[in-house]
GROMACS .gro file of C-alpha atoms in nm:
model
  347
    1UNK     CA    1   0.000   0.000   0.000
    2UNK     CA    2   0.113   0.361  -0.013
    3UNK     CA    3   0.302   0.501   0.255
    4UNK     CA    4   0.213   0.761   0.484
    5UNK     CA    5   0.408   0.972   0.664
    6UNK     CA    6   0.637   0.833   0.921
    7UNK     CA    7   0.539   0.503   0.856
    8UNK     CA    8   0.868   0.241   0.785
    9UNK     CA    9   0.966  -0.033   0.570
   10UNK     CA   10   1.038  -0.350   0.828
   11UNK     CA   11   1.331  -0.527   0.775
   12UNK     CA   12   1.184  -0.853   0.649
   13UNK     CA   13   1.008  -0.693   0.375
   14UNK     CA   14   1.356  -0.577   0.257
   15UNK     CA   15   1.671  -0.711   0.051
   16UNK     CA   16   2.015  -0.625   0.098
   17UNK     CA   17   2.168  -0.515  -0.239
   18UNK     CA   18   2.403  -0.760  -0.500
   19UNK     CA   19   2.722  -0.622  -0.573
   20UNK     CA   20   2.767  -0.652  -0.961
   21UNK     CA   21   3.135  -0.794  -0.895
   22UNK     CA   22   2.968  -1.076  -0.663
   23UNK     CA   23   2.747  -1.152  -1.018
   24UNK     CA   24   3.038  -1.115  -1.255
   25UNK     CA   25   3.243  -1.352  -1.013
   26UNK     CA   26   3.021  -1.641  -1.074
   27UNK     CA   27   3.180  -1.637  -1.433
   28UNK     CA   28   3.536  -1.792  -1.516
   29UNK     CA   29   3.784  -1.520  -1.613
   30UNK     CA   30   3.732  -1.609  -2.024
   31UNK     CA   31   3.335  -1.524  -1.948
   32UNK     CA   32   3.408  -1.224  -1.741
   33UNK     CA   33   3.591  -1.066  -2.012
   34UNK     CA   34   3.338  -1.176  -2.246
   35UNK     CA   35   3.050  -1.008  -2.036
   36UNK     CA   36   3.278  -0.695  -1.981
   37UNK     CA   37   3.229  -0.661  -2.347
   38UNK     CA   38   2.929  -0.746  -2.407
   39UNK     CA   39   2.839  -0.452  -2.127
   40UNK     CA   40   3.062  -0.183  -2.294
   41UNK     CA   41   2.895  -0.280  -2.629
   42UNK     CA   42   2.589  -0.207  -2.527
   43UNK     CA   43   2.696   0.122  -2.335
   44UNK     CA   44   2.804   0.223  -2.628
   45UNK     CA   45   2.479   0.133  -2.835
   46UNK     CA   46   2.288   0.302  -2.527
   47UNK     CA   47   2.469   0.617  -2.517
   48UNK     CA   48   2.242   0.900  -2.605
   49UNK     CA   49   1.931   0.676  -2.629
   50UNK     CA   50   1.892   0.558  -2.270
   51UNK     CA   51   1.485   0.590  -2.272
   52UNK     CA   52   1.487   0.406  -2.588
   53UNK     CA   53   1.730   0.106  -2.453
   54UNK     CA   54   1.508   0.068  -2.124
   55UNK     CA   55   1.219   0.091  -2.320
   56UNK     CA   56   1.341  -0.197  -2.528
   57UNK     CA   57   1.440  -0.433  -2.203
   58UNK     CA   58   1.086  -0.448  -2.134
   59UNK     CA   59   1.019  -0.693  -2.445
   60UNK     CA   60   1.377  -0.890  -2.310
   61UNK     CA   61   1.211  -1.129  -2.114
   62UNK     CA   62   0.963  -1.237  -2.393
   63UNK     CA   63   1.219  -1.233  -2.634
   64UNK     CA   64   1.427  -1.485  -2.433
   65UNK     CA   65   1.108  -1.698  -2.318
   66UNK     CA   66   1.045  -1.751  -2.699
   67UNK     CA   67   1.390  -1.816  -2.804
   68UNK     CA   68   1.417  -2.062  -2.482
   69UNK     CA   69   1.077  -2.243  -2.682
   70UNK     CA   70   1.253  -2.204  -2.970
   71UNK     CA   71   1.593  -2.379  -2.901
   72UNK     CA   72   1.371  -2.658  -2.725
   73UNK     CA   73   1.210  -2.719  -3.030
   74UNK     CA   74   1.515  -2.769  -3.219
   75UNK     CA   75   1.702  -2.959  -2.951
   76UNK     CA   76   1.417  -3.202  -2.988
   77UNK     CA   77   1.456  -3.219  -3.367
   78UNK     CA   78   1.838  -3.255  -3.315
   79UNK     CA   79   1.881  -3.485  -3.598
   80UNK     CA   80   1.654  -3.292  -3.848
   81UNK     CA   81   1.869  -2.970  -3.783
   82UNK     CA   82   2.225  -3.126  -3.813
   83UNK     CA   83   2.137  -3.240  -4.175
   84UNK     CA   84   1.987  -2.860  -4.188
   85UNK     CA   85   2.338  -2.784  -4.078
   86UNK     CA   86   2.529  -3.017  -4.335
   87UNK     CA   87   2.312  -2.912  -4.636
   88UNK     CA   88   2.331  -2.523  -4.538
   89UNK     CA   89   2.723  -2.615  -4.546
   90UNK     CA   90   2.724  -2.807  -4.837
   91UNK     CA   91   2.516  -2.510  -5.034
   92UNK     CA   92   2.747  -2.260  -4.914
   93UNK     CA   93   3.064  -2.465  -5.015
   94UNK     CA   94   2.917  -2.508  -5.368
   95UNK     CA   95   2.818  -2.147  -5.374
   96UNK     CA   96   3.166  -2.018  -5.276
   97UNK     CA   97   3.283  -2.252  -5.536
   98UNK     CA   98   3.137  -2.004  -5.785
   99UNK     CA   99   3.164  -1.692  -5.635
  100UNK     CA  100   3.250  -1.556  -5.992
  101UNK     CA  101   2.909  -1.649  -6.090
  102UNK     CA  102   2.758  -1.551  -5.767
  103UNK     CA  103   2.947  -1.212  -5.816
  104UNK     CA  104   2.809  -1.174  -6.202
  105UNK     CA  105   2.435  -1.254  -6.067
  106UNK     CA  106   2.478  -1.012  -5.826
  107UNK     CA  107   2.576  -0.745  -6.024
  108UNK     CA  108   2.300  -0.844  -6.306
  109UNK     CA  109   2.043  -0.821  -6.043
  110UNK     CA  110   2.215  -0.474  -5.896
  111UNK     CA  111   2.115  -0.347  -6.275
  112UNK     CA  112   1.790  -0.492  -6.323
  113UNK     CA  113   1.636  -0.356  -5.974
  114UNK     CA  114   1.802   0.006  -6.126
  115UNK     CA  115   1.677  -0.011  -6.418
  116UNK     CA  116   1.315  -0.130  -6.251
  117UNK     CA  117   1.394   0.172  -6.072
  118UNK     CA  118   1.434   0.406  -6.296
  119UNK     CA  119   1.053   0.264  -6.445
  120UNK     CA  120   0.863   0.281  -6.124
  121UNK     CA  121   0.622   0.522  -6.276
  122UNK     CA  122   0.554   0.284  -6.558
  123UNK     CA  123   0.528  -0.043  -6.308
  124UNK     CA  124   0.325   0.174  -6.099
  125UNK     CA  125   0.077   0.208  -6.378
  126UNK     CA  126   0.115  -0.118  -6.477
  127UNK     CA  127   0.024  -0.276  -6.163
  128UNK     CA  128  -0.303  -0.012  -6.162
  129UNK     CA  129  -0.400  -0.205  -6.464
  130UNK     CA  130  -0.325  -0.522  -6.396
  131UNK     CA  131  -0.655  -0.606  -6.227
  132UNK     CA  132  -0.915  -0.480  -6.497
  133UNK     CA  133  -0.677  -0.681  -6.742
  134UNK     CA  134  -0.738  -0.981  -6.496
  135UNK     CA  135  -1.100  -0.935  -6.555
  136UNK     CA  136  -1.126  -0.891  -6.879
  137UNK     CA  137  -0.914  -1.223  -6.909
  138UNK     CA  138  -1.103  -1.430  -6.696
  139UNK     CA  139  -1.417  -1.274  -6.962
  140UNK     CA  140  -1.193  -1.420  -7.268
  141UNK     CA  141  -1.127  -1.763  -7.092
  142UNK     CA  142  -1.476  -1.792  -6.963
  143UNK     CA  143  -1.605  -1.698  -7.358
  144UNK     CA  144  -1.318  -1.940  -7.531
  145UNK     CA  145  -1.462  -2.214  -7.320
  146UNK     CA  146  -1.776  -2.210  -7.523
  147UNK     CA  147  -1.569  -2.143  -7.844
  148UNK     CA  148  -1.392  -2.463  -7.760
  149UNK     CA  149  -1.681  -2.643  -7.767
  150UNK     CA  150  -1.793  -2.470  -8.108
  151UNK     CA  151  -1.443  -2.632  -8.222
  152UNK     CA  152  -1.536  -2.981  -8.135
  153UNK     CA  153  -1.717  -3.032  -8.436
  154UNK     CA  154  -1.432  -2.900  -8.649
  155UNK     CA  155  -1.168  -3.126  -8.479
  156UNK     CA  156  -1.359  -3.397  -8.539
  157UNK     CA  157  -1.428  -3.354  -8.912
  158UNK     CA  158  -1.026  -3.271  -8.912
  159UNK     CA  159  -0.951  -3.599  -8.820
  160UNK     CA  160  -0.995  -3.819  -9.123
  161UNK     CA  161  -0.812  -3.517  -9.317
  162UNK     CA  162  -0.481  -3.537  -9.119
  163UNK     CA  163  -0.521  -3.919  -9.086
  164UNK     CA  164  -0.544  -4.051  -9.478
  165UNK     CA  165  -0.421  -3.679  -9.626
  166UNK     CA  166  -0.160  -3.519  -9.425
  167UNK     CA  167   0.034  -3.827  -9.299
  168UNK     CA  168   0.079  -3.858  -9.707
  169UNK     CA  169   0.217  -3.499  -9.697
  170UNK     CA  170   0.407  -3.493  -9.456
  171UNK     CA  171   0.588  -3.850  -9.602
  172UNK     CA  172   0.669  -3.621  -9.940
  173UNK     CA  173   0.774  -3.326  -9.743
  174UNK     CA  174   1.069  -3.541  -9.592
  175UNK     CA  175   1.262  -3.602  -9.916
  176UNK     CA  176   1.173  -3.216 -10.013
  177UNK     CA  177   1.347  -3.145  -9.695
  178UNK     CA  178   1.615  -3.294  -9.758
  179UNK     CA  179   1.685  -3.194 -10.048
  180UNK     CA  180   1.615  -2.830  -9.893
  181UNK     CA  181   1.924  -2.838  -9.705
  182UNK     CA  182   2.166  -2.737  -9.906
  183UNK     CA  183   1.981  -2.460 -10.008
  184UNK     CA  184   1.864  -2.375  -9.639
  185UNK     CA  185   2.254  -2.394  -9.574
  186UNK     CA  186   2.314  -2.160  -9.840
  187UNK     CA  187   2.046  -1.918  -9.734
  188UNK     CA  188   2.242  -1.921  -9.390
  189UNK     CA  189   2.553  -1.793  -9.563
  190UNK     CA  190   2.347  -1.506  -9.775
  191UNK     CA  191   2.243  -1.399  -9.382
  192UNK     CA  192   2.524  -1.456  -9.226
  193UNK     CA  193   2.903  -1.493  -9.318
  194UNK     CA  194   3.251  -1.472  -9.195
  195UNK     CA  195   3.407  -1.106  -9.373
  196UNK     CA  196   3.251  -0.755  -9.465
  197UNK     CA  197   2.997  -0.607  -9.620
  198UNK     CA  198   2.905  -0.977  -9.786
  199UNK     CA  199   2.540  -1.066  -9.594
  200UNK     CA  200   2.202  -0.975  -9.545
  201UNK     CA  201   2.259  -0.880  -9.203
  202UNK     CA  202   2.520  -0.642  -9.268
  203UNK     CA  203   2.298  -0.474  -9.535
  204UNK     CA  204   2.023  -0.460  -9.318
  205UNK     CA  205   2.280  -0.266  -9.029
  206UNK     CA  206   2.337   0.017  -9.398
  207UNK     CA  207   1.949   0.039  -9.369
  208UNK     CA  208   2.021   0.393  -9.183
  209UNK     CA  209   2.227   0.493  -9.382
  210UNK     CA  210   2.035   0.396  -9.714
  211UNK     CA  211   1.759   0.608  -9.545
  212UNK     CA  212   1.927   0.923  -9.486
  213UNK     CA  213   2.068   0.915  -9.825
  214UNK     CA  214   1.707   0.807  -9.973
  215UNK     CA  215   1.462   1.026  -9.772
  216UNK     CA  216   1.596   1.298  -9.625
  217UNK     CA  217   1.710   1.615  -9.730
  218UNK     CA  218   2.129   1.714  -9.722
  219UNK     CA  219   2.307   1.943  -9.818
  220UNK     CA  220   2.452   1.814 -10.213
  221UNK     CA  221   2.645   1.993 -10.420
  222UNK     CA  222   2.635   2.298 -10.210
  223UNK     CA  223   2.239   2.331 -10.218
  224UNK     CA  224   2.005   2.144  -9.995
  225UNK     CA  225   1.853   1.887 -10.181
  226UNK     CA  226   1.575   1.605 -10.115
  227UNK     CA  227   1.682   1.247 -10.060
  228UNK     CA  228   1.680   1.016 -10.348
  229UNK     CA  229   1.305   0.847 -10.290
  230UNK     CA  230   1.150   1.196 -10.260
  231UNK     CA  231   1.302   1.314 -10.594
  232UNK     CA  232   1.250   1.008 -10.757
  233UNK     CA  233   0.908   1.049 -10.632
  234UNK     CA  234   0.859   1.397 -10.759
  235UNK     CA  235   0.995   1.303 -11.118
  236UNK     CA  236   0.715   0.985 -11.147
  237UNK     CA  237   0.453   1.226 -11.061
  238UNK     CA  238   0.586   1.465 -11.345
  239UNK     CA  239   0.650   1.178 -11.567
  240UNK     CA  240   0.296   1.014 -11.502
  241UNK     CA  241   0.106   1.177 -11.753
  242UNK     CA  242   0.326   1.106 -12.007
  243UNK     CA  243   0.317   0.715 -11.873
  244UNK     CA  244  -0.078   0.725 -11.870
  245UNK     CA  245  -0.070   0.850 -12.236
  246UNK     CA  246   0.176   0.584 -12.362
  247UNK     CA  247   0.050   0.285 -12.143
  248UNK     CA  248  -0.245   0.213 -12.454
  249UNK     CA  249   0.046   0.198 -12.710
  250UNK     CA  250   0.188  -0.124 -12.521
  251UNK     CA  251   0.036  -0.352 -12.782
  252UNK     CA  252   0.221  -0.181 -13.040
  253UNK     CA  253   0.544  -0.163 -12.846
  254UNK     CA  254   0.509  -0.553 -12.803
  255UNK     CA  255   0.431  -0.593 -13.145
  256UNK     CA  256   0.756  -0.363 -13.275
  257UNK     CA  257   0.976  -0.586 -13.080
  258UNK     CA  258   0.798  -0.914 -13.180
  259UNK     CA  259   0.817  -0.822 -13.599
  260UNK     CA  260   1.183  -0.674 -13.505
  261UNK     CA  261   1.338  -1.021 -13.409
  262UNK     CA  262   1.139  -1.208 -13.699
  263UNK     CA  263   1.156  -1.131 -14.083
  264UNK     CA  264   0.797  -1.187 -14.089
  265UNK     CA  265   0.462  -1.386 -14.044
  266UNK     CA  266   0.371  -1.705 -14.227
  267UNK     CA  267  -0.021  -1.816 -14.364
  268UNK     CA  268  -0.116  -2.129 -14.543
  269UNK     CA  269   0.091  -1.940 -14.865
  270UNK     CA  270   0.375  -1.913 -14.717
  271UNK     CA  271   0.579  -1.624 -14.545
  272UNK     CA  272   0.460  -1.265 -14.556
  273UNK     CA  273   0.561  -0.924 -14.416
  274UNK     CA  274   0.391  -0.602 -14.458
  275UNK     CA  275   0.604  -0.297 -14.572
  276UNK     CA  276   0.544   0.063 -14.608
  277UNK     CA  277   0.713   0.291 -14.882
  278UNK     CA  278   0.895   0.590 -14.838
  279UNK     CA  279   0.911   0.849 -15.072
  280UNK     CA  280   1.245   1.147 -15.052
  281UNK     CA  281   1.400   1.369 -15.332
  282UNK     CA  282   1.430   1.083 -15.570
  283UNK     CA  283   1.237   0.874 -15.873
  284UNK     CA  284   1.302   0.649 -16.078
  285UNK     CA  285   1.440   0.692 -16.458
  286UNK     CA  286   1.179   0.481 -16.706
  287UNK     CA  287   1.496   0.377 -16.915
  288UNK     CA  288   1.723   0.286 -16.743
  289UNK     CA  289   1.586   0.255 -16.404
  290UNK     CA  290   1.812   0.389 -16.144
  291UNK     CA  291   1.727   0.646 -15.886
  292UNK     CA  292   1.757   1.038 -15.995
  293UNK     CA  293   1.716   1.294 -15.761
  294UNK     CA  294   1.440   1.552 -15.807
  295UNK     CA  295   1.567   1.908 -15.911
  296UNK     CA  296   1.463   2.076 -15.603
  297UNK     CA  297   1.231   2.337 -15.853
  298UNK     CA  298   1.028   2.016 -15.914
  299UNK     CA  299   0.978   1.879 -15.540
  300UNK     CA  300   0.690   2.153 -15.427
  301UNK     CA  301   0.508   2.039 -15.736
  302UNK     CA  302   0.569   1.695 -15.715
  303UNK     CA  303   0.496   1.677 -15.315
  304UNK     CA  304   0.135   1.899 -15.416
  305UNK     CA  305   0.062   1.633 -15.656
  306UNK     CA  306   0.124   1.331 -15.434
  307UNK     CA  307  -0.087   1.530 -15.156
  308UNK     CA  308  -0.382   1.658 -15.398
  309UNK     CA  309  -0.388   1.253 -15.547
  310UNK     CA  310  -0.436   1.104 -15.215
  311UNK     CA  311  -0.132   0.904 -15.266
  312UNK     CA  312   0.086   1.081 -15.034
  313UNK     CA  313   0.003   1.151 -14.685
  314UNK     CA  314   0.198   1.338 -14.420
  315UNK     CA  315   0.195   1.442 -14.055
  316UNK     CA  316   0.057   1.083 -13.915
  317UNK     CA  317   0.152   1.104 -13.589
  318UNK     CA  318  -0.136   1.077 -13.390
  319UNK     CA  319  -0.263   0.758 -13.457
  320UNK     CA  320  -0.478   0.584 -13.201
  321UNK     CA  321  -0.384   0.261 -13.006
  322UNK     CA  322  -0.456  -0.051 -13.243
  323UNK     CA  323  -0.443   0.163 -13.570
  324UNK     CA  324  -0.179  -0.081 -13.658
  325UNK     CA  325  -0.421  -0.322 -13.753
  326UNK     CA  326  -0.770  -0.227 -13.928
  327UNK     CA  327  -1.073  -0.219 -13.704
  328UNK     CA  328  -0.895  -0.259 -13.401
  329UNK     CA  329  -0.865   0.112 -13.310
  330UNK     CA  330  -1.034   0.193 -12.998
  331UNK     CA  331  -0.967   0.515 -12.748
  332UNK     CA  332  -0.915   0.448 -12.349
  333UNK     CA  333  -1.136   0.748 -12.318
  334UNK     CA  334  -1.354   0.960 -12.535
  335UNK     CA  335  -1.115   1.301 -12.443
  336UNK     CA  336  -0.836   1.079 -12.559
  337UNK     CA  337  -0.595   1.310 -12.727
  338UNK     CA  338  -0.573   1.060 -13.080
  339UNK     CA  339  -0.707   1.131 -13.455
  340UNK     CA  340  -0.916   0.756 -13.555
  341UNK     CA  341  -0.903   0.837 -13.937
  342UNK     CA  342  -0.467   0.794 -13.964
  343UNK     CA  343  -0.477   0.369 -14.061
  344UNK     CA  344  -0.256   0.225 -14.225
  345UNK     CA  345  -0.238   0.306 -14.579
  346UNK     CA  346  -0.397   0.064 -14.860
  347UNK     CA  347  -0.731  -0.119 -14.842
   0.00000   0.00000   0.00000
């Protein structure tokens, strides 16, 4: 109870104090010096946070009453814990038997958790997002459950194809394949070889350099110019026009080059060509047959006589595609810039 005035504390109720040498002299000298350190340790640790440390003995005795349970656990499971012992030993004699490795995963994983670092933000958002995309998985597995079953039907009418058709295939595709390697193997080389500047992967490593000299602008020849592409570009869509007016004519194109290579046609008479005449400054003598030349007083005349008979025509260059051959003019539009009457001359 609390004490009142005057009142006194009998002797029985009291204790006479331990001396902390009587306590330390229950110890051998090695455990003495052992406890004198341990004290100064934590007098050092203590100093400046006194409160704190005496705050912290209060949770001593529970600490020790559960690490008493705890060695009395293991001292009962003796055995189990000396092969916990031996394996923890045997792991950490392997592990410091490839402490290079060890150092090289440590360092890996030093840069990964920087460079997860340095994306917190991102992982942040990610992880915001990760359960409405759990959701909306679960909705595709729970909705490719019933499109599995839709495929059941599908599967099953597969079967007798893969069965009797592609087991057949697959039995011709093994010689092909074989045969293939060589030119697989030669493939490999046109990706990838020993040297410079003689593969595909090499090439593709110019790529940027290809596309600065093909699409952007530079400075050439002391002006700045557009890449390659863009120029090329801007010269197709000058040229197109011309392209659009000439693509009609490719029938006669092909058919210059086919009657250029051949001396002619043949029918059930026998070979043919067709030829057209042309007329200069020259005729032929009635006596004697060779080739005089026109006095040039004469040509006018003889040119407004060819012209005014109909015999002579000039200034046919606008014929229309397929004049080459009668009846097979037509015009790829009606605005089409071509004059239908210029066909070749005769019947």
């Amino acid at each position: 109870p609390a004490l009142r005035e005057g009142d006194e504390i009998p002797a029985i109720n009291t204790e006479s104090a331990v001396p902390i040498d009587s306590v330390l002299n229950t110890f051998d000298p090695v455990a003495r010096l052992a406890v004198s350190k341990s004290l100064k340790l934590f007098r050092d640790f203590s100093l400046g946070k006194e409160d704190r440390s005496q705050a912290a003995l209060l949770y001593l005795n529970p600490a020790i009453s559960s690490g008493s349970r705890l060695f009395q656990e293991l001292n009962r499971s003796r055995p189990e814990l000396e092969r916990f012992i031996d394996s923890t030993a045997s792991l950490t004699t392997d592990l410091s038997a490839r402490d290079d490795q060890l150092a090289g995963l440590v360092t890996n994983l030093g840069t990964t958790m920087r460079a997860l670092a340095t994306e917190r933000d991102n992982l942040g958002d990610s992880l915001e997002q990760l359960p409405t995309f759990l959701r909306r998985t679960n909705t595709t597995f729970v909705n490719l459950r019933a499109s599995l079953d839709d495929l059941d039907p599908l599967v099953a009418a597969s079967k007798p194809v893969v069965r009797d058709k592609l087991r057949p295939l697959f039995a011709e595709l093994r010689p092909f394949a074989a045969d293939a390697a060589p030119t697989v193997r030669d493939l490999s080389k046109t990706i990838r070889r020993p040297g410079a500047d003689n593969d595909l992967i090499e090439l593709l490593n110019r790529q940027p350099a290809i596309d600065r000299i093909a699409n952007r602008n530079a400075v050439r020849n002391g002006k700045d110019r557009p890449g390659a592409f863009k120029a090329l570009q801007a010269s197709a869509e000058g040229a197109t026009p011309q392209f659009e007016y000439f693509r009609p004519y490719t029938p006669e194109l092909a058919g210059w080059f086919d009657d250029f290579s051949s001396s002619g046609g043949y029918d059930a008479l026998g070979g043919f060509s067709r030829a057209g005449l042309g007329l200069n400054g020259f005729t032929v003598a009635p006596l004697v047959g060779d080739l005089l030349p026109v006095p040039p007083a004469l040509r006018d005349e003889l040119l407004t006589t060819l012209l005014s008979g109909g015999v002579l025509k000039t200034d046919r260059n606008n014929r229309c595609p397929g004049s080459l051959e009668r009846g097979a003019i037509f015009r790829p539009t009606p605005d089409f810039n071509c004059d239908p009457t210029q066909v070749p001359i005769g019947r």
